[in-house]
Tab-separated table of C-alpha atoms in Angstrom:
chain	number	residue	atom	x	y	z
A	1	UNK	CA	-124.692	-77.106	139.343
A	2	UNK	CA	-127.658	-77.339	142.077
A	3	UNK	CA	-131.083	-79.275	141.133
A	4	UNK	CA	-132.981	-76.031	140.703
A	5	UNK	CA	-131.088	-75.159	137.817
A	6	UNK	CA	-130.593	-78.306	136.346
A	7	UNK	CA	-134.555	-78.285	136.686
A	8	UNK	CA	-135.017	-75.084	134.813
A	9	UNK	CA	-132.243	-76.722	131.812
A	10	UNK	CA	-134.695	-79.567	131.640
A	11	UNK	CA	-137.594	-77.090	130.940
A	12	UNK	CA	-135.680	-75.207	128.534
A	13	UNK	CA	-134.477	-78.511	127.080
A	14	UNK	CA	-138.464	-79.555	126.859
A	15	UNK	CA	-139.273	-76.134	125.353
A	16	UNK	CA	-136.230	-76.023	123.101
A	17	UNK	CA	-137.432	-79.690	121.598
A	18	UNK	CA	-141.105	-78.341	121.302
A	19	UNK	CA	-139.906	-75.031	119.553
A	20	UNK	CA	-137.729	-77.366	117.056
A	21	UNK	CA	-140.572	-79.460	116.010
A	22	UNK	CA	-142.882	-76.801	115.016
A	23	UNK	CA	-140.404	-75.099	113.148
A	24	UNK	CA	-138.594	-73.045	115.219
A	25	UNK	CA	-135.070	-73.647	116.126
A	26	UNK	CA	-134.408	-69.728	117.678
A	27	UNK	CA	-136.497	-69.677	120.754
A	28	UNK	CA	-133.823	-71.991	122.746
A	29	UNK	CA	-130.563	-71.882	121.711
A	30	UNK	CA	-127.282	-73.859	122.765
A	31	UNK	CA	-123.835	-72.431	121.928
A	32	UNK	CA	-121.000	-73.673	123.388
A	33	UNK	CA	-121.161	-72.998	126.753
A	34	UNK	CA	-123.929	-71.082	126.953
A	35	UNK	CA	-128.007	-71.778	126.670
A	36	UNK	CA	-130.139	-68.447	125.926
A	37	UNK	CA	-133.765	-68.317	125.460
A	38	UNK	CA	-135.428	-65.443	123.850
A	39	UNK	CA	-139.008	-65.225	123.801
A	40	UNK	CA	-138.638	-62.309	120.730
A	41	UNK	CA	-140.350	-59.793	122.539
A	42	UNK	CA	-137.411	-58.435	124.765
A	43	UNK	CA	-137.599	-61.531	127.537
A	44	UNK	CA	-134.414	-63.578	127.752
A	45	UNK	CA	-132.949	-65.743	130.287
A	46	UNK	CA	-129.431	-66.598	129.633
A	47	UNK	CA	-127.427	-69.471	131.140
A	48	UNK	CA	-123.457	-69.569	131.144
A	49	UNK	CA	-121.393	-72.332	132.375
A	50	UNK	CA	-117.404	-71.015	133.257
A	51	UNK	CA	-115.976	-73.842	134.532
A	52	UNK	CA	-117.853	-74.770	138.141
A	53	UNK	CA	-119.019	-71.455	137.930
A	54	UNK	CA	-122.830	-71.326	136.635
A	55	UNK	CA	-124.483	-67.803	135.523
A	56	UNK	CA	-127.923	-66.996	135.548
A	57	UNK	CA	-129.061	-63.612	133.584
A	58	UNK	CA	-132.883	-62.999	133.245
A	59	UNK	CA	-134.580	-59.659	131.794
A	60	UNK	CA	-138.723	-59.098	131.250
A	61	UNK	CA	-139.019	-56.225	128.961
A	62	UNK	CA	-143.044	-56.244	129.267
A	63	UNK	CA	-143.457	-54.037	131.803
A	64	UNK	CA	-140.632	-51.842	130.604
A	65	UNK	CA	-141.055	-48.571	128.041
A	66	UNK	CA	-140.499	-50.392	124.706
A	67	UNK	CA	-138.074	-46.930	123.903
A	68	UNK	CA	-136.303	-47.713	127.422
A	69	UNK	CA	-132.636	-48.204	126.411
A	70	UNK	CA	-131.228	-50.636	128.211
A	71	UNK	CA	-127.953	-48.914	129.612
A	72	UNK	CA	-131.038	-46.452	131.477
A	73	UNK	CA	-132.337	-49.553	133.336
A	74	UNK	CA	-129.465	-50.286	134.172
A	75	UNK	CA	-128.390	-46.990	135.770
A	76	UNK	CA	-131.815	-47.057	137.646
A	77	UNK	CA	-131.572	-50.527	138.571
A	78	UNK	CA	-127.820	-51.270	139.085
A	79	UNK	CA	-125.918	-53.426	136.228
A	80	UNK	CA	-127.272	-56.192	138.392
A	81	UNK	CA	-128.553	-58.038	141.549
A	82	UNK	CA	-126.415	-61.456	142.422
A	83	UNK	CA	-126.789	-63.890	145.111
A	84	UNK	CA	-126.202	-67.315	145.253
A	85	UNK	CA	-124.401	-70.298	147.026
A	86	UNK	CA	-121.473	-71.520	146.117
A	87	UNK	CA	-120.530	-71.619	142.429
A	88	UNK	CA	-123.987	-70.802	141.173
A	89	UNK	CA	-124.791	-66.946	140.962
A	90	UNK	CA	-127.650	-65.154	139.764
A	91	UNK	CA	-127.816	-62.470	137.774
A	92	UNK	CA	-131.449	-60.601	136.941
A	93	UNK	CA	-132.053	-57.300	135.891
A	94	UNK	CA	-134.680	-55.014	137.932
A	95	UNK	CA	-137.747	-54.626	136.536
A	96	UNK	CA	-139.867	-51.340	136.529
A	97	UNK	CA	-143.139	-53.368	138.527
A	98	UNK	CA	-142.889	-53.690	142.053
A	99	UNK	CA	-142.720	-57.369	141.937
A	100	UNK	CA	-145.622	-57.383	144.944
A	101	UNK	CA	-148.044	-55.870	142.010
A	102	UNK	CA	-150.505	-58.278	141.041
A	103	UNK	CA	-151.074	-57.077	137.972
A	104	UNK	CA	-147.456	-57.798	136.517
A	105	UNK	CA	-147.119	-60.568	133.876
A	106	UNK	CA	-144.769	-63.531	135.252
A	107	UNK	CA	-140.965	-62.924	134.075
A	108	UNK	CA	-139.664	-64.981	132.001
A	109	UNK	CA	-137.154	-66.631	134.151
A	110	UNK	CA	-140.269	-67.247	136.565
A	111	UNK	CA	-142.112	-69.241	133.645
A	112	UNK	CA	-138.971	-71.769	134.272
A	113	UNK	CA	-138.918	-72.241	138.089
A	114	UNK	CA	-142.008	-74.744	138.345
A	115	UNK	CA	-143.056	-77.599	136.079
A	116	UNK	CA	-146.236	-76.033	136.199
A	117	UNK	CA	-145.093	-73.062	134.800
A	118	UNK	CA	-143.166	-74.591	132.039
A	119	UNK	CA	-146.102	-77.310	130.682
A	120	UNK	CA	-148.363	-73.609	130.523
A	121	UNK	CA	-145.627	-72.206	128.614
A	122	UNK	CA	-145.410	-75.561	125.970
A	123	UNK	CA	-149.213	-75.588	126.072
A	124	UNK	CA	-149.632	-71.681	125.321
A	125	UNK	CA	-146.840	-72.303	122.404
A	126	UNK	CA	-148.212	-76.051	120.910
A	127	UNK	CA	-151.946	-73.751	121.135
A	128	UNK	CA	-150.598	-71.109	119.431
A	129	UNK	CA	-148.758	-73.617	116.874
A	130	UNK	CA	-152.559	-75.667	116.425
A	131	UNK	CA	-154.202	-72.202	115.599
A	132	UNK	CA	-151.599	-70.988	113.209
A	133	UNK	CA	-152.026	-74.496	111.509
A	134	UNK	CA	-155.420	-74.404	111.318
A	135	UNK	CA	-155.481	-77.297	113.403
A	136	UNK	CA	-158.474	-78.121	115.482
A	137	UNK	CA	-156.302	-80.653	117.776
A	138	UNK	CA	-156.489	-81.213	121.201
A	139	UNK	CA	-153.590	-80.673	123.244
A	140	UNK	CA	-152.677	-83.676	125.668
A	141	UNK	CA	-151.599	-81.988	128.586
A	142	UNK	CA	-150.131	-85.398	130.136
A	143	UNK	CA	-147.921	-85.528	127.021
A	144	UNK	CA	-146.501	-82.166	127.647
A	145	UNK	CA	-146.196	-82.712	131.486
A	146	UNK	CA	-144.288	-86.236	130.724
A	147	UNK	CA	-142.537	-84.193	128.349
A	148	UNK	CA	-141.336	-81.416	130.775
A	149	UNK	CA	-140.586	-84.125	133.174
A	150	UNK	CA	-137.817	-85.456	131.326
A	151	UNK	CA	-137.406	-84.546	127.458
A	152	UNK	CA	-134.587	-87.057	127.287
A	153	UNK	CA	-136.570	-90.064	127.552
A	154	UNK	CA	-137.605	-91.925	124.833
A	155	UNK	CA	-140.419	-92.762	126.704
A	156	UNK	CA	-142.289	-89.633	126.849
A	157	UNK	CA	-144.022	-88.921	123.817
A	158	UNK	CA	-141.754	-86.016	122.776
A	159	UNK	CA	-141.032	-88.488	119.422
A	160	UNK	CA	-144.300	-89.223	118.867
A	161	UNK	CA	-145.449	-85.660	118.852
A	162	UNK	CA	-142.528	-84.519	116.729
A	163	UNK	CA	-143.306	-87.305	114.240
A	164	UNK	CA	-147.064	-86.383	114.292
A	165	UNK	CA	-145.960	-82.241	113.484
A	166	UNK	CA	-143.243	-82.569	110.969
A	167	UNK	CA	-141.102	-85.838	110.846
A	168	UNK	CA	-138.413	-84.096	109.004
A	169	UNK	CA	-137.797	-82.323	112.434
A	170	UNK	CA	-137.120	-85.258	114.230
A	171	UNK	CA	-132.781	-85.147	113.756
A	172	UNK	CA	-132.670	-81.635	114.741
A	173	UNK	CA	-134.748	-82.284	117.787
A	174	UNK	CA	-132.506	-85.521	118.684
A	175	UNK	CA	-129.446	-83.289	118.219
A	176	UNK	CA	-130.720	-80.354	120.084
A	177	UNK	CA	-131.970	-82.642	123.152
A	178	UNK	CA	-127.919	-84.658	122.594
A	179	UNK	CA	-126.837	-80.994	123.193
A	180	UNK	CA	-128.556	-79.686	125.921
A	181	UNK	CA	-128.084	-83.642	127.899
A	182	UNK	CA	-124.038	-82.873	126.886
A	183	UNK	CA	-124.175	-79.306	128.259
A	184	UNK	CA	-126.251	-80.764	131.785
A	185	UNK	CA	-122.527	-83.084	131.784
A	186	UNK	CA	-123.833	-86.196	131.210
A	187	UNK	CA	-121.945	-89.051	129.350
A	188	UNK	CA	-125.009	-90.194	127.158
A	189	UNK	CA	-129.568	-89.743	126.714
A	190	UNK	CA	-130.634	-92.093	128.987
C-alpha cells in the first residue's frame, strides 16, 4: 500500500472516530477487508484490500440526475477508469461535470486527498453535530487537524472530545480506530 492511500485511511479513520462519537457508526464502515464510506446522499468511496492488491472505487452522485440509474452511467462512462502503479489500482466512476468546471462540488474521494480537505470535512460534520445539539460551542480547529493527523494517538484530543460528546461512545470509537490501525497492517495503536 503507497503513503497516499494510507493517508486517505488515516482521514477516513479520523472521520470514522468523529462520526462514532456523535452517534453515528454508518458513515465509515470497516468489514473485513474492506473500508466504505458513504456520505448518504449517493457519494461513496470504497476501499478493498485482496491480498497486495489495493482497490480504490469512488462515485459523486451530486452532479448526477438523482433518477440516473446507475448501469446508464456506466454505459456512458465505461464500468470504469483504472490506473495505478504496481499493486494499487484505482477505480472511479465518470462523473457528468467536466471536472475543469468550476462550479462542480469536490467529489467525495477528493474531500480525502489533502489534510485540508479532510479537517473541512470533520469541521462541516462536528458544525453540523453543534447545531443539531443546540450547542453554541466553538469548534477547535487544531483539535481536529491533530486529530486528522493521526487519530491513533492518544495524544491528540480525539479522547477528550469523545468524552466531552458522549462518554458512552468512547469503546466503540477505541474499537473502530483498533480496526481501521489492524486493517492499515499494523501489529498494535501506537
Amino acid at each position: 500500500m503507497n503513503d497516499s492511500t494510507r493517508d486517505v485511511v488515516r482521514r477516513l479513520a479520523a472521520f470514522g472516530a468523529l462520526t462514532r462519537a456523535t452517534g453515528f457508526d454508518d458513515v465509515v464502515v470497516i468489514d473485513g477487508d474492506e473500508i466504505t464510506h458513504d456520505d448518504g446522499g449517493g457519494n461513496w468511496i470504497r476501499l478493498r484490500k485482496d491480498g497486495d492488491r489495493l482497490t480504490v472505487w469512488g462515485f459523486d452522485r451530486d452532479d448526477c440526475d438523482s433518477e440516473v440509474d446507475r448501469t446508464v452511467l456506466a454505459t456512458h462512462f465505461g464500468p470504469h477508469s483504472e490506473y495505478g502503479t504496481g499493486t494499487n489500482h484505482v477505480c472511479f466512476l465518470g462523473e457528468e461535470v467536466p471536472a475543469n468546471d468550476p462550479a462542480r462540488p469536490r467529489p467525495v474521494v477528493e474531500n480525502w486527498q489533502s489534510d485540508e480537505t479532510a479537517e473541512l470535512e470533520l469541521a462541516d460534520w462536528f458544525e453540523q453535530y453543534l447545531v443539531d445539539a443546540g450547542s453554541d460551542e466553538e469548534i477547535d480547529r487544531e483539535l481536529l487537524k491533530a486529530i486528522v493527523n493521526n487519530p491513533f494517538s492518544p495524544a491528540n484530543g480525539l479522547r477528550q472530545l469523545v468524552n466531552d460528546v458522549d462518554a458512552t461512545k468512547t469503546p466503540n470509537v477505541e474499537t473502530f480506530l483498533a480496526e481501521m490501525w489492524r486493517w492499515l497492517g499494523a501489529e498494535s495503536i501506537t
